């Protein structure tokens, strides 16, 4: 079993982004909106801040109390939409339960929606009319592409059809003319599909769900699932169990995660290039 090194791949993406940011006529601004002070969310925001600033993307801090109302949060986001050189706004999820998540996400100007979670940006992505995509799904494809496989005759299974991974990664595969098998909790012959798959992309968030006895020899496993276990983070794949069977595995942590941050910042660069073109 070979490990797909997400940290190394993310560094390659970020070097490319940094070089392209350097030749822009302005410094792009990226904003991660944080509501409340959830420790995990604080950690994720800080990680994105460090990554952005390392490649000369300006990070705009927008922190609001957990008690903020939906209406007030929308007003704040509308102000952020007007900040000069803004090229990307995301809302750190989850939001407090009293806030209407979709209305808030839809208040981000769609051209700055680098997470693709607003209705307009999401619809554009699924119609294939944009270079901006869901960062985690894009990251899965970067990991897969790093192996230089001919995917045309491969059986690809996608576990889950969630908003962030399963549904968009299925779309990205279909955009390439591939025909992935989709597995959800309602799929009847899921064990059979998993066993026959040459490539499995999983984003179900069930810790160590995929074990060695479920997969074929030399299968490629892209693990985009995360769940908490004994104070740490584990993926959908039981690494210990699959190590003598799988060909390639992306680990959790250190696989899809770092590349997701890189692809998010690559989306910010794409917006910046569009802004630069419109400024002429």
XYZ file of C-alpha atoms in Angstrom:
280
model
C 0.000 0.000 0.000
C 1.287 3.437 -0.976
C 0.213 6.569 0.877
C -1.001 9.534 -1.192
C 0.727 12.483 0.456
C -1.825 15.289 0.629
C 0.551 17.661 2.401
C 3.056 17.434 -0.456
C 0.343 17.873 -3.106
C -1.093 20.886 -1.260
C 2.359 22.509 -1.204
C 2.619 22.061 -4.990
C -0.780 23.720 -5.519
C 0.052 26.570 -3.123
C 3.401 27.313 -4.814
C 1.562 27.660 -8.126
C -1.094 29.904 -6.533
C 1.575 32.056 -4.832
C 3.410 32.582 -8.132
C 0.189 33.649 -9.860
C -0.869 35.930 -6.987
C 2.537 37.638 -7.212
C 1.858 38.889 -10.746
C -1.600 40.320 -10.026
C -1.953 44.098 -9.996
C -3.516 43.999 -6.498
C -3.487 41.843 -3.352
C -6.580 39.596 -3.164
C -8.541 39.560 0.089
C -10.063 36.384 1.548
C -12.524 36.318 4.439
C -13.606 33.407 6.639
C -16.687 34.430 8.652
C -16.686 32.933 12.146
C -19.760 32.980 14.394
C -19.128 32.079 18.023
C -15.947 30.527 19.414
C -16.162 26.795 18.778
C -12.586 25.495 19.337
C -12.540 23.305 16.199
C -13.873 26.161 14.046
C -11.302 28.569 15.521
C -8.569 26.079 14.618
C -9.824 25.692 11.017
C -10.039 29.467 10.529
C -6.503 29.934 11.852
C -5.226 27.192 9.526
C -6.754 28.958 6.517
C -5.401 32.299 7.684
C -1.835 30.947 7.903
C -2.115 29.262 4.483
C -3.530 32.418 2.845
C -0.967 34.795 4.303
C 1.897 32.448 3.344
C 0.984 32.941 -0.323
C 0.348 36.724 -0.061
C -3.445 36.564 0.036
C -4.693 39.091 2.606
C -6.875 37.499 5.309
C -9.805 39.576 6.573
C -10.977 38.617 10.043
C -14.763 38.666 10.557
C -15.736 37.225 13.940
C -19.235 37.633 15.379
C -20.804 36.518 18.667
C -22.833 33.287 18.736
C -25.866 35.404 19.733
C -25.964 37.315 16.393
C -29.280 37.048 14.532
C -29.670 35.801 10.953
C -30.669 39.310 9.804
C -27.682 40.976 11.450
C -25.268 38.390 10.062
C -26.650 38.982 6.559
C -26.126 42.748 7.005
C -22.504 42.110 8.052
C -21.881 39.850 5.036
C -23.320 42.493 2.691
C -20.692 44.892 4.077
C -17.960 42.291 3.486
C -19.137 41.923 -0.137
C -18.150 45.571 -0.724
C -14.605 45.455 0.730
C -12.062 46.528 -1.919
C -10.169 43.636 -3.568
C -12.400 41.038 -1.907
C -11.971 37.767 -3.815
C -13.437 35.137 -1.526
C -15.866 34.870 1.394
C -16.774 31.690 3.225
C -18.828 31.061 6.352
C -17.279 28.651 8.839
C -19.754 25.856 9.523
C -21.551 24.730 11.597
C -23.464 27.883 12.479
C -25.439 28.228 15.735
C -28.819 26.467 15.439
C -30.912 29.652 15.547
C -29.295 30.985 12.345
C -30.818 30.189 8.940
C -27.777 28.670 7.264
C -28.885 28.783 3.606
C -30.126 32.369 3.694
C -26.781 33.409 5.209
C -24.777 31.475 2.579
C -26.920 33.011 -0.173
C -26.075 36.523 1.088
C -22.454 36.078 -0.036
C -21.994 37.708 -3.451
C -21.978 34.642 -5.719
C -18.804 35.732 -7.488
C -16.977 35.576 -4.115
C -18.553 32.260 -3.039
C -15.356 30.178 -3.048
C -16.979 27.344 -1.047
C -19.802 27.019 -3.640
C -22.392 26.624 -0.881
C -24.672 29.468 -1.956
C -27.512 28.549 -4.326
C -26.230 30.588 -7.303
C -22.616 29.357 -7.112
C -23.765 25.773 -6.551
C -26.123 25.882 -9.554
C -23.337 27.296 -11.745
C -21.001 24.504 -10.651
C -23.499 21.741 -11.484
C -24.211 23.288 -14.876
C -20.467 23.231 -15.621
C -20.366 27.001 -16.161
C -17.662 27.967 -13.697
C -13.993 27.321 -12.936
C -14.801 27.490 -9.207
C -15.774 24.253 -7.489
C -16.406 22.665 -4.105
C -12.902 22.615 -2.545
C -13.095 19.126 -0.989
C -14.377 17.567 -4.211
C -11.638 19.353 -6.197
C -9.100 18.058 -3.667
C -10.269 14.461 -4.227
C -9.642 14.901 -7.947
C -6.159 16.379 -7.335
C -5.245 13.311 -5.263
C -6.649 10.968 -7.906
C -4.917 12.826 -10.764
C -1.576 12.669 -8.939
C -1.534 8.905 -9.631
C -1.692 9.418 -13.440
C -4.132 6.560 -13.952
C -6.201 5.976 -17.073
C -9.642 6.324 -15.511
C -11.681 5.410 -18.602
C -11.875 1.681 -17.937
C -11.831 1.881 -14.159
C -14.835 1.102 -11.982
C -15.245 4.116 -9.704
C -17.481 4.044 -6.628
C -18.495 7.178 -4.731
C -19.697 6.557 -1.179
C -22.203 9.147 -0.028
C -23.966 12.011 -1.795
C -23.345 14.782 0.705
C -23.170 18.448 -0.265
C -19.409 18.836 0.243
C -17.970 15.599 -1.167
C -20.164 12.907 -2.695
C -22.508 14.949 -4.855
C -19.913 17.387 -6.302
C -17.204 14.738 -6.808
C -19.735 12.654 -8.749
C -20.402 15.706 -10.938
C -16.660 16.299 -11.514
C -16.230 12.674 -12.603
C -19.239 12.916 -14.941
C -17.881 16.177 -16.450
C -14.926 14.038 -17.580
C -17.210 11.518 -19.256
C -16.809 8.949 -16.478
C -19.690 6.990 -15.002
C -19.188 6.488 -11.256
C -21.365 4.127 -9.232
C -23.105 6.001 -6.417
C -23.515 4.322 -3.053
C -25.867 5.700 -0.417
C -27.499 4.113 2.626
C -30.384 3.066 0.319
C -28.174 1.221 -2.222
C -29.116 -2.452 -2.104
C -25.978 -4.163 -3.450
C -23.438 -1.785 -1.903
C -21.068 -4.549 -0.720
C -20.864 -5.933 -4.256
C -20.188 -2.494 -5.812
C -17.475 -1.731 -3.240
C -15.832 -5.116 -3.803
C -15.676 -4.611 -7.598
C -14.466 -0.979 -7.532
C -10.985 -0.065 -8.775
C -11.292 3.388 -7.192
C -13.328 4.326 -4.125
C -13.946 7.927 -3.078
C -15.600 8.035 0.322
C -17.174 10.969 2.146
C -19.684 9.382 4.500
C -18.095 10.310 7.835
C -18.330 6.786 9.279
C -15.103 6.092 11.139
C -13.113 3.116 9.787
C -16.118 1.872 7.789
C -14.106 0.415 4.888
C -12.058 -2.614 5.901
C -9.680 -4.927 4.052
C -12.224 -7.690 3.509
C -14.594 -5.296 1.653
C -12.214 -4.270 -1.145
C -10.401 -5.775 -4.114
C -6.631 -6.055 -4.395
C -4.766 -2.865 -5.460
C -7.838 -0.633 -5.123
C -7.277 3.162 -4.909
C -8.901 4.641 -1.794
C -9.536 8.386 -1.552
C -10.777 9.116 1.977
C -12.683 12.391 2.363
C -14.601 11.343 5.464
C -13.826 12.592 8.939
C -15.225 11.592 12.302
C -14.037 11.876 15.866
C -12.648 8.828 17.612
C -10.985 8.700 21.014
C -10.153 12.391 20.915
C -8.655 12.246 17.425
C -9.858 12.390 13.822
C -10.284 9.241 11.738
C -11.389 8.684 8.160
C -13.886 6.308 6.552
C -11.072 3.856 5.803
C -9.536 1.542 8.395
C -5.896 2.026 7.388
C -4.583 -0.858 9.459
C -7.131 -3.251 7.971
C -6.618 -2.273 4.286
C -2.818 -1.928 4.276
C -2.145 -5.394 2.788
C -4.901 -5.122 0.173
C -5.096 -1.553 -1.168
C -2.795 -0.117 -3.821
C -3.034 3.558 -2.819
C -4.683 5.243 0.162
C -5.098 8.881 1.144
C -4.806 9.006 4.944
C -6.832 11.006 7.461
C -5.369 13.347 8.534
C -2.831 14.380 5.883
C -4.663 13.402 2.714
C -7.688 15.270 1.361
C -7.659 17.926 4.148
C -4.524 19.921 3.250
C -5.415 19.838 -0.459
C -8.924 21.166 0.338
C -7.391 24.318 1.850
C -5.115 24.672 -1.199
C -8.050 24.323 -3.621
C -10.070 26.854 -1.619
C -7.233 29.365 -2.059
C -6.939 28.373 -5.720
C -10.618 29.385 -6.019
C -9.709 32.768 -4.463
C -7.011 33.142 -7.131
C -9.553 32.302 -9.880
C -11.846 35.066 -8.584
C -8.872 37.471 -8.402
C -7.991 36.756 -12.038
C -11.628 37.441 -13.028
C -11.573 40.711 -11.044
C -8.288 41.653 -12.733
C -9.795 41.016 -16.193
C -12.886 43.067 -15.397
C -10.683 45.965 -14.258
C -8.976 45.755 -17.646
